[in-house]
Amino acid sequence: MNMSFVRDIGIDLGTASVLVYVQGKGVVLREPSVVAIDKTTGRLLKVGTEARRMLGRTPGNIVALRPLRDGVISDYDMTERMLREFIRKVAPVRLFKPRVVICVPSGITEVEERAVIDAGIQAGARKVYLIEEPVAAAIGAGIDIAQPEGHLVVDIGGGTTDVAVISLSGVVESTSIKIAGDQFDEAVIRYIRRKHNVLIGQRTAEELKISIGCVFPRPEEQTVEVTGHDQMTGLPRVISVSSSEMIEAFEEPAQRIVDAIHGVLERTPPELVADISTNGIVMTGGGSLVWGFDQLVESHTGIETHVADDAISCVAYGTGKSLESIREMQDGTMNLSRRKQMNS
């Protein structure tokens, strides 16, 4: 049976978006992790970008929902249906099912791992392997993880931030916290409600975060006008929001991420800490693009910090590159990052 034309697939299954990497082609799909269904019939209407446009704008019988929360599956059935649609988009005609590597947060439990594997198999994979986000992020950022030296990766996604020290292709010390891009959006909503008595939607909050959001003082102040619900009158109201207000809004979630990095460094063996202070800290994921995050981390740790090129796609590239090592996998290996323990 000639399997050479079956292309293996790598999937970065994120809380906010799904990126799909096809072997030999690179990242071919990048869509929000949103599904829209008709409540009365249970029919899947839209997936990804088209479904995201419906968030907060649907009539009674249509619901747009995000099947993943905090990096893990919260709605199994919907995740499986979403995965099936995405796999079908990138691999329409199939005689043989592809092998799939799916990326998961480092703090995932065995039950949650099983759910991801099962969803992948149900969605049409021949075999599913898992890889931990920080390991995939490190590979995608171009770090040679096979070397016996320490690297610190901070991956800030939509639902989780993973901080991990990687050496010899495995995770030496890590933590995964449920503070990431989504919590930054919520912090903006809370702050504007508290300070201006105006309620804004999640998409508006995200746009604010991307346009003027920052966690470190900008060289010059920036302001943006947004429209929301005045909570006193219930009518639309336009307010002006400044970048220094965004620092205030983001203070708490940003500090939690810095504390998580600190905690991992404290638990890391001294030799590896010495490596990290030479190699620096690498930040990946969409959340790391909030202005000044690298400067904030550097000012707190004293270690040179930089955001990886194409930070959003790092994990997907790394997941894709890990497909090359599937051939060396022993059967029964599930989590590529933990293969040492399993193969010994």
CSV table of C-alpha atoms in Angstrom, one decimal:
chain,number,residue,atom,x,y,z
A,1,MET,CA,0.0,0.0,0.0
A,2,ASN,CA,1.7,3.2,-1.1
A,3,MET,CA,1.2,5.7,1.7
A,4,SER,CA,3.6,8.3,0.3
A,5,PHE,CA,0.9,10.5,-1.0
A,6,VAL,CA,-0.9,10.6,2.3
A,7,ARG,CA,0.1,13.9,3.9
A,8,ASP,CA,0.4,13.9,7.7
A,9,ILE,CA,-1.2,16.9,9.4
A,10,GLY,CA,-0.2,19.0,12.4
A,11,ILE,CA,-3.0,20.9,14.3
A,12,ASP,CA,-2.5,23.8,16.8
A,13,LEU,CA,-5.8,23.3,18.5
A,14,GLY,CA,-6.1,26.6,20.4
A,15,THR,CA,-8.8,28.2,22.5
A,16,ALA,CA,-9.0,31.2,20.1
A,17,SER,CA,-7.9,29.8,16.8
A,18,VAL,CA,-7.0,26.6,15.0
A,19,LEU,CA,-4.0,26.4,12.7
A,20,VAL,CA,-3.5,23.4,10.4
A,21,TYR,CA,-0.1,22.5,9.0
A,22,VAL,CA,0.1,20.0,6.1
A,23,GLN,CA,3.4,18.2,5.6
A,24,GLY,CA,5.2,19.6,2.6
A,25,LYS,CA,2.9,22.6,2.3
A,26,GLY,CA,3.3,24.5,5.7
A,27,VAL,CA,0.4,26.3,7.5
A,28,VAL,CA,-2.5,26.0,5.1
A,29,LEU,CA,-5.4,27.0,7.4
A,30,ARG,CA,-5.8,29.6,10.2
A,31,GLU,CA,-9.4,30.0,11.5
A,32,PRO,CA,-11.0,31.1,14.7
A,33,SER,CA,-12.1,28.1,17.0
A,34,VAL,CA,-15.8,29.0,16.7
A,35,VAL,CA,-18.7,26.9,15.5
A,36,ALA,CA,-22.3,28.1,14.7
A,37,ILE,CA,-25.1,25.7,15.0
A,38,ASP,CA,-28.9,25.8,14.6
A,39,LYS,CA,-30.2,25.0,18.1
A,40,THR,CA,-33.5,23.6,16.8
A,41,THR,CA,-32.0,21.0,14.4
A,42,GLY,CA,-28.5,20.7,15.9
A,43,ARG,CA,-27.1,21.3,12.4
A,44,LEU,CA,-23.6,22.7,12.0
A,45,LEU,CA,-24.0,25.9,10.0
A,46,LYS,CA,-20.6,27.5,9.9
A,47,VAL,CA,-17.1,26.9,11.2
A,48,GLY,CA,-14.2,29.3,11.8
A,49,THR,CA,-14.1,32.8,10.3
A,50,GLU,CA,-17.7,32.8,9.1
A,51,ALA,CA,-18.9,31.5,12.5
A,52,ARG,CA,-16.9,34.1,14.4
A,53,ARG,CA,-18.7,36.9,12.6
A,54,MET,CA,-21.9,35.6,14.2
A,55,LEU,CA,-20.5,35.8,17.8
A,56,GLY,CA,-22.8,38.1,19.8
A,57,ARG,CA,-25.0,38.8,16.7
A,58,THR,CA,-27.2,35.7,16.3
A,59,PRO,CA,-31.0,35.4,16.3
A,60,GLY,CA,-32.5,33.0,18.9
A,61,ASN,CA,-32.2,29.7,17.0
A,62,ILE,CA,-28.6,30.1,16.0
A,63,VAL,CA,-25.7,29.9,18.5
A,64,ALA,CA,-22.1,30.7,17.9
A,65,LEU,CA,-19.9,29.1,20.4
A,66,ARG,CA,-16.3,28.3,21.2
A,67,PRO,CA,-15.9,24.6,21.9
A,68,LEU,CA,-12.5,25.0,23.7
A,69,ARG,CA,-12.0,26.8,27.0
A,70,ASP,CA,-8.7,27.5,28.7
A,71,GLY,CA,-6.9,25.4,26.2
A,72,VAL,CA,-9.0,22.2,26.7
A,73,ILE,CA,-12.1,20.8,25.2
A,74,SER,CA,-15.3,22.0,27.0
A,75,ASP,CA,-17.7,20.8,24.3
A,76,TYR,CA,-16.5,17.4,23.0
A,77,ASP,CA,-19.1,17.0,20.2
A,78,MET,CA,-18.5,20.4,18.8
A,79,THR,CA,-14.7,20.1,18.9
A,80,GLU,CA,-14.9,16.9,17.0
A,81,ARG,CA,-17.2,18.4,14.3
A,82,MET,CA,-15.0,21.5,14.0
A,83,LEU,CA,-11.9,19.3,13.6
A,84,ARG,CA,-13.6,17.2,11.0
A,85,GLU,CA,-14.5,20.3,8.9
A,86,PHE,CA,-11.0,21.7,9.1
A,87,ILE,CA,-9.4,18.3,8.2
A,88,ARG,CA,-11.8,18.0,5.3
A,89,LYS,CA,-10.9,21.5,4.1
A,90,VAL,CA,-7.2,20.7,3.9
A,91,ALA,CA,-7.5,17.1,2.8
A,92,PRO,CA,-10.7,16.8,0.8
A,93,VAL,CA,-10.4,13.4,-0.9
A,94,ARG,CA,-9.0,10.6,1.2
A,95,LEU,CA,-8.3,7.0,0.5
A,96,PHE,CA,-6.1,6.7,3.5
A,97,LYS,CA,-6.6,8.7,6.7
A,98,PRO,CA,-3.7,11.0,7.8
A,99,ARG,CA,-1.7,10.8,10.9
A,100,VAL,CA,-2.3,13.9,13.0
A,101,VAL,CA,-0.2,15.6,15.7
A,102,ILE,CA,-2.3,17.9,17.9
A,103,CYS,CA,-0.8,20.4,20.2
A,104,VAL,CA,-2.0,20.6,23.9
A,105,PRO,CA,-1.2,22.8,26.9
A,106,SER,CA,1.5,21.4,29.2
A,107,GLY,CA,-0.8,21.3,32.2
A,108,ILE,CA,-3.3,18.9,30.5
A,109,THR,CA,-4.7,16.0,32.5
A,110,GLU,CA,-4.8,12.4,31.2
A,111,VAL,CA,-8.6,12.6,30.8
A,112,GLU,CA,-8.2,15.8,28.8
A,113,GLU,CA,-5.5,14.2,26.6
A,114,ARG,CA,-7.8,11.2,25.9
A,115,ALA,CA,-10.6,13.5,24.9
A,116,VAL,CA,-8.3,15.3,22.3
A,117,ILE,CA,-7.1,11.9,20.9
A,118,ASP,CA,-10.6,10.6,20.7
A,119,ALA,CA,-11.9,13.8,19.0
A,120,GLY,CA,-9.0,13.6,16.5
A,121,ILE,CA,-9.8,9.9,15.6
A,122,GLN,CA,-13.5,10.6,15.3
A,123,ALA,CA,-12.7,13.6,13.0
A,124,GLY,CA,-10.9,11.3,10.6
A,125,ALA,CA,-7.3,10.8,11.8
A,126,ARG,CA,-5.7,7.3,11.4
A,127,LYS,CA,-3.6,8.0,14.5
A,128,VAL,CA,-3.3,10.9,16.8
A,129,TYR,CA,-0.1,12.1,18.6
A,130,LEU,CA,0.1,14.9,21.1
A,131,ILE,CA,2.8,17.5,21.6
A,132,GLU,CA,3.0,20.0,24.4
A,133,GLU,CA,2.6,23.6,23.4
A,134,PRO,CA,5.9,25.0,24.7
A,135,VAL,CA,7.9,22.2,23.0
A,136,ALA,CA,6.1,22.9,19.7
A,137,ALA,CA,6.6,26.6,20.2
A,138,ALA,CA,10.3,26.1,20.8
A,139,ILE,CA,10.7,24.0,17.6
A,140,GLY,CA,8.7,26.6,15.6
A,141,ALA,CA,10.9,29.4,17.0
A,142,GLY,CA,13.9,27.6,15.5
A,143,ILE,CA,15.4,26.4,18.8
A,144,ASP,CA,17.4,23.1,18.5
A,145,ILE,CA,15.6,21.4,21.4
A,146,ALA,CA,17.6,18.2,21.1
A,147,GLN,CA,20.7,19.8,22.7
A,148,PRO,CA,21.5,19.3,26.4
A,149,GLU,CA,21.0,23.0,27.2
A,150,GLY,CA,18.2,24.9,28.7
A,151,HIS,CA,15.8,27.2,26.9
A,152,LEU,CA,12.8,29.0,28.5
A,153,VAL,CA,9.7,29.4,26.3
A,154,VAL,CA,6.7,31.5,27.2
A,155,ASP,CA,3.7,30.7,25.0
A,156,ILE,CA,0.8,33.1,25.5
A,157,GLY,CA,-2.2,31.8,23.6
A,158,GLY,CA,-5.9,32.6,23.8
A,159,GLY,CA,-6.9,30.4,26.9
A,160,THR,CA,-3.6,29.4,28.5
A,161,THR,CA,-0.1,30.7,29.0
A,162,ASP,CA,2.5,27.9,29.0
A,163,VAL,CA,5.9,28.6,30.6
A,164,ALA,CA,8.5,25.8,30.2
A,165,VAL,CA,12.2,25.0,30.4
A,166,ILE,CA,13.2,22.7,27.6
A,167,SER,CA,16.3,20.6,27.3
A,168,LEU,CA,17.1,17.3,25.5
A,169,SER,CA,13.7,17.5,23.6
A,170,GLY,CA,11.7,17.3,26.8
A,171,VAL,CA,10.1,19.6,29.4
A,172,VAL,CA,12.2,19.9,32.5
A,173,GLU,CA,10.1,22.3,34.4
A,174,SER,CA,6.8,24.0,33.4
A,175,THR,CA,3.6,25.6,34.4
A,176,SER,CA,0.4,26.3,32.6
A,177,ILE,CA,-1.9,29.1,33.8
A,178,LYS,CA,-5.4,30.0,32.6
A,179,ILE,CA,-4.4,33.6,32.0
A,180,ALA,CA,-3.9,34.6,28.4
A,181,GLY,CA,-5.4,36.6,25.5
A,182,ASP,CA,-9.0,36.0,26.5
A,183,GLN,CA,-8.4,37.2,30.1
A,184,PHE,CA,-6.7,40.3,28.6
A,185,ASP,CA,-9.9,41.0,26.6
A,186,GLU,CA,-12.0,40.5,29.8
A,187,ALA,CA,-9.7,42.8,31.7
A,188,VAL,CA,-10.4,45.6,29.1
A,189,ILE,CA,-14.2,45.0,29.4
A,190,ARG,CA,-14.1,45.2,33.2
A,191,TYR,CA,-11.8,48.2,33.3
A,192,ILE,CA,-14.0,50.2,30.8
A,193,ARG,CA,-17.1,49.3,32.6
A,194,ARG,CA,-15.6,50.3,36.0
A,195,LYS,CA,-14.0,53.5,34.8
A,196,HIS,CA,-16.3,54.8,32.1
A,197,ASN,CA,-19.5,53.0,33.0
A,198,VAL,CA,-19.7,51.8,29.5
A,199,LEU,CA,-20.1,48.1,28.4
A,200,ILE,CA,-18.2,47.0,25.3
A,201,GLY,CA,-18.3,43.6,23.5
A,202,GLN,CA,-15.6,41.0,23.4
A,203,ARG,CA,-14.6,41.8,19.8
A,204,THR,CA,-14.3,45.5,20.5
A,205,ALA,CA,-12.1,44.7,23.5
A,206,GLU,CA,-9.9,42.5,21.4
A,207,GLU,CA,-9.5,45.3,18.8
A,208,LEU,CA,-8.5,47.7,21.6
A,209,LYS,CA,-5.9,45.2,22.8
A,210,ILE,CA,-4.4,44.8,19.4
A,211,SER,CA,-4.4,48.5,18.4
A,212,ILE,CA,-3.3,50.3,21.6
A,213,GLY,CA,-2.9,47.6,24.2
A,214,CYS,CA,0.4,47.6,26.1
A,215,VAL,CA,1.9,46.3,29.3
A,216,PHE,CA,4.9,48.7,29.3
A,217,PRO,CA,4.8,52.5,28.8
A,218,ARG,CA,4.8,53.4,25.1
A,219,PRO,CA,7.2,56.1,23.8
A,220,GLU,CA,4.1,58.2,23.0
A,221,GLU,CA,0.6,58.0,24.3
A,222,GLN,CA,-2.0,56.7,21.8
A,223,THR,CA,-5.8,57.0,22.0
A,224,VAL,CA,-8.7,55.2,20.2
A,225,GLU,CA,-12.4,55.9,20.2
A,226,VAL,CA,-14.8,53.0,20.9
A,227,THR,CA,-18.6,52.7,21.0
A,228,GLY,CA,-20.3,50.9,23.8
A,229,HIS,CA,-23.5,50.8,25.9
A,230,ASP,CA,-23.8,53.6,28.4
A,231,GLN,CA,-24.9,51.7,31.5
A,232,MET,CA,-26.8,54.6,32.9
A,233,THR,CA,-28.9,55.4,29.8
A,234,GLY,CA,-28.7,52.1,27.9
A,235,LEU,CA,-27.8,54.1,24.8
A,236,PRO,CA,-24.7,53.9,22.6
A,237,ARG,CA,-21.9,56.2,23.7
A,238,VAL,CA,-18.5,57.0,22.2
A,239,ILE,CA,-15.5,57.1,24.6
A,240,SER,CA,-11.8,57.8,24.1
A,241,VAL,CA,-9.4,55.2,25.6
A,242,SER,CA,-5.7,55.8,26.0
A,243,SER,CA,-2.7,53.4,25.9
A,244,SER,CA,-1.8,54.3,29.5
A,245,GLU,CA,-5.3,53.2,30.6
A,246,MET,CA,-4.6,49.9,28.9
A,247,ILE,CA,-1.5,49.4,31.1
A,248,GLU,CA,-3.8,49.8,34.1
A,249,ALA,CA,-6.3,47.4,32.7
A,250,PHE,CA,-3.7,44.8,31.9
A,251,GLU,CA,-1.8,45.1,35.2
A,252,GLU,CA,-3.2,42.1,37.0
A,253,PRO,CA,-3.1,39.5,34.2
A,254,ALA,CA,0.3,40.7,33.0
A,255,GLN,CA,1.7,40.3,36.6
A,256,ARG,CA,0.3,36.8,36.9
A,257,ILE,CA,2.2,35.8,33.8
A,258,VAL,CA,5.4,37.4,35.1
A,259,ASP,CA,4.9,35.6,38.4
A,260,ALA,CA,4.5,32.2,36.5
A,261,ILE,CA,7.8,32.8,34.7
A,262,HIS,CA,9.4,33.6,38.0
A,263,GLY,CA,8.1,30.5,39.6
A,264,VAL,CA,9.4,28.2,36.8
A,265,LEU,CA,12.8,29.9,37.0
A,266,GLU,CA,12.9,29.3,40.8
A,267,ARG,CA,12.3,25.6,40.3
A,268,THR,CA,14.8,25.2,37.5
A,269,PRO,CA,18.2,23.5,38.2
A,270,PRO,CA,21.1,26.0,38.4
A,271,GLU,CA,22.9,24.7,35.3
A,272,LEU,CA,19.8,25.3,33.2
A,273,VAL,CA,19.2,28.7,34.7
A,274,ALA,CA,22.8,29.6,33.6
A,275,ASP,CA,21.9,28.4,30.1
A,276,ILE,CA,18.7,30.5,30.0
A,277,SER,CA,20.5,33.6,31.1
A,278,THR,CA,22.8,33.1,28.1
A,279,ASN,CA,20.2,32.0,25.6
A,280,GLY,CA,17.5,34.4,26.7
A,281,ILE,CA,13.7,34.0,27.0
A,282,VAL,CA,11.6,33.3,23.9
A,283,MET,CA,8.0,34.5,23.8
A,284,THR,CA,5.5,33.0,21.3
A,285,GLY,CA,1.7,33.0,20.8
A,286,GLY,CA,-0.7,35.8,19.9
A,287,GLY,CA,-0.7,37.2,23.5
A,288,SER,CA,3.0,37.9,23.4
A,289,LEU,CA,2.3,40.5,20.7
A,290,VAL,CA,0.8,42.9,23.3
A,291,TRP,CA,3.1,45.9,23.0
A,292,GLY,CA,6.0,45.8,25.5
A,293,PHE,CA,5.5,42.3,26.8
A,294,ASP,CA,9.1,41.4,26.1
A,295,GLN,CA,10.3,44.5,27.9
A,296,LEU,CA,8.1,43.8,30.9
A,297,VAL,CA,9.5,40.3,31.3
A,298,GLU,CA,13.1,41.5,30.8
A,299,SER,CA,12.7,44.2,33.4
A,300,HIS,CA,11.4,41.7,35.9
A,301,THR,CA,13.8,38.8,35.3
A,302,GLY,CA,17.0,40.6,34.1
A,303,ILE,CA,17.2,38.1,31.3
A,304,GLU,CA,17.2,39.2,27.6
A,305,THR,CA,13.7,38.5,26.2
A,306,HIS,CA,12.5,38.5,22.6
A,307,VAL,CA,9.3,37.7,20.8
A,308,ALA,CA,9.8,35.0,18.1
A,309,ASP,CA,9.3,35.8,14.5
A,310,ASP,CA,5.7,35.0,13.4
A,311,ALA,CA,4.8,34.4,17.0
A,312,ILE,CA,1.2,33.4,16.2
A,313,SER,CA,2.3,30.5,13.9
A,314,CYS,CA,5.2,29.2,15.9
A,315,VAL,CA,3.3,26.5,17.6
A,316,ALA,CA,1.7,25.3,14.3
A,317,TYR,CA,5.1,25.3,12.6
A,318,GLY,CA,6.6,23.3,15.5
A,319,THR,CA,3.7,20.9,15.5
A,320,GLY,CA,4.2,20.4,11.8
A,321,LYS,CA,8.0,19.9,12.1
A,322,SER,CA,7.4,17.3,14.8
A,323,LEU,CA,5.6,15.2,12.1
A,324,GLU,CA,9.1,14.4,10.8
A,325,SER,CA,9.9,12.6,14.1
A,326,ILE,CA,6.7,10.4,14.0
A,327,ARG,CA,8.6,7.9,11.9
A,328,GLU,CA,10.9,7.2,14.9
A,329,MET,CA,8.0,6.9,17.3
A,330,GLN,CA,7.3,3.6,18.9
A,331,ASP,CA,3.8,2.5,18.7
A,332,GLY,CA,1.9,3.3,21.9
A,333,THR,CA,3.6,6.7,22.2
A,334,MET,CA,1.0,9.4,22.6
A,335,ASN,CA,2.7,12.5,23.8
A,336,LEU,CA,5.8,13.3,21.8
A,337,SER,CA,7.2,15.6,24.5
A,338,ARG,CA,7.2,12.7,27.0
A,339,ARG,CA,8.5,10.0,24.7
A,340,LYS,CA,11.7,9.5,26.7
A,341,GLN,CA,9.8,8.2,29.7
A,342,MET,CA,7.6,6.1,27.4
A,343,ASN,CA,10.4,4.6,25.4
A,344,SER,CA,12.7,3.7,28.3
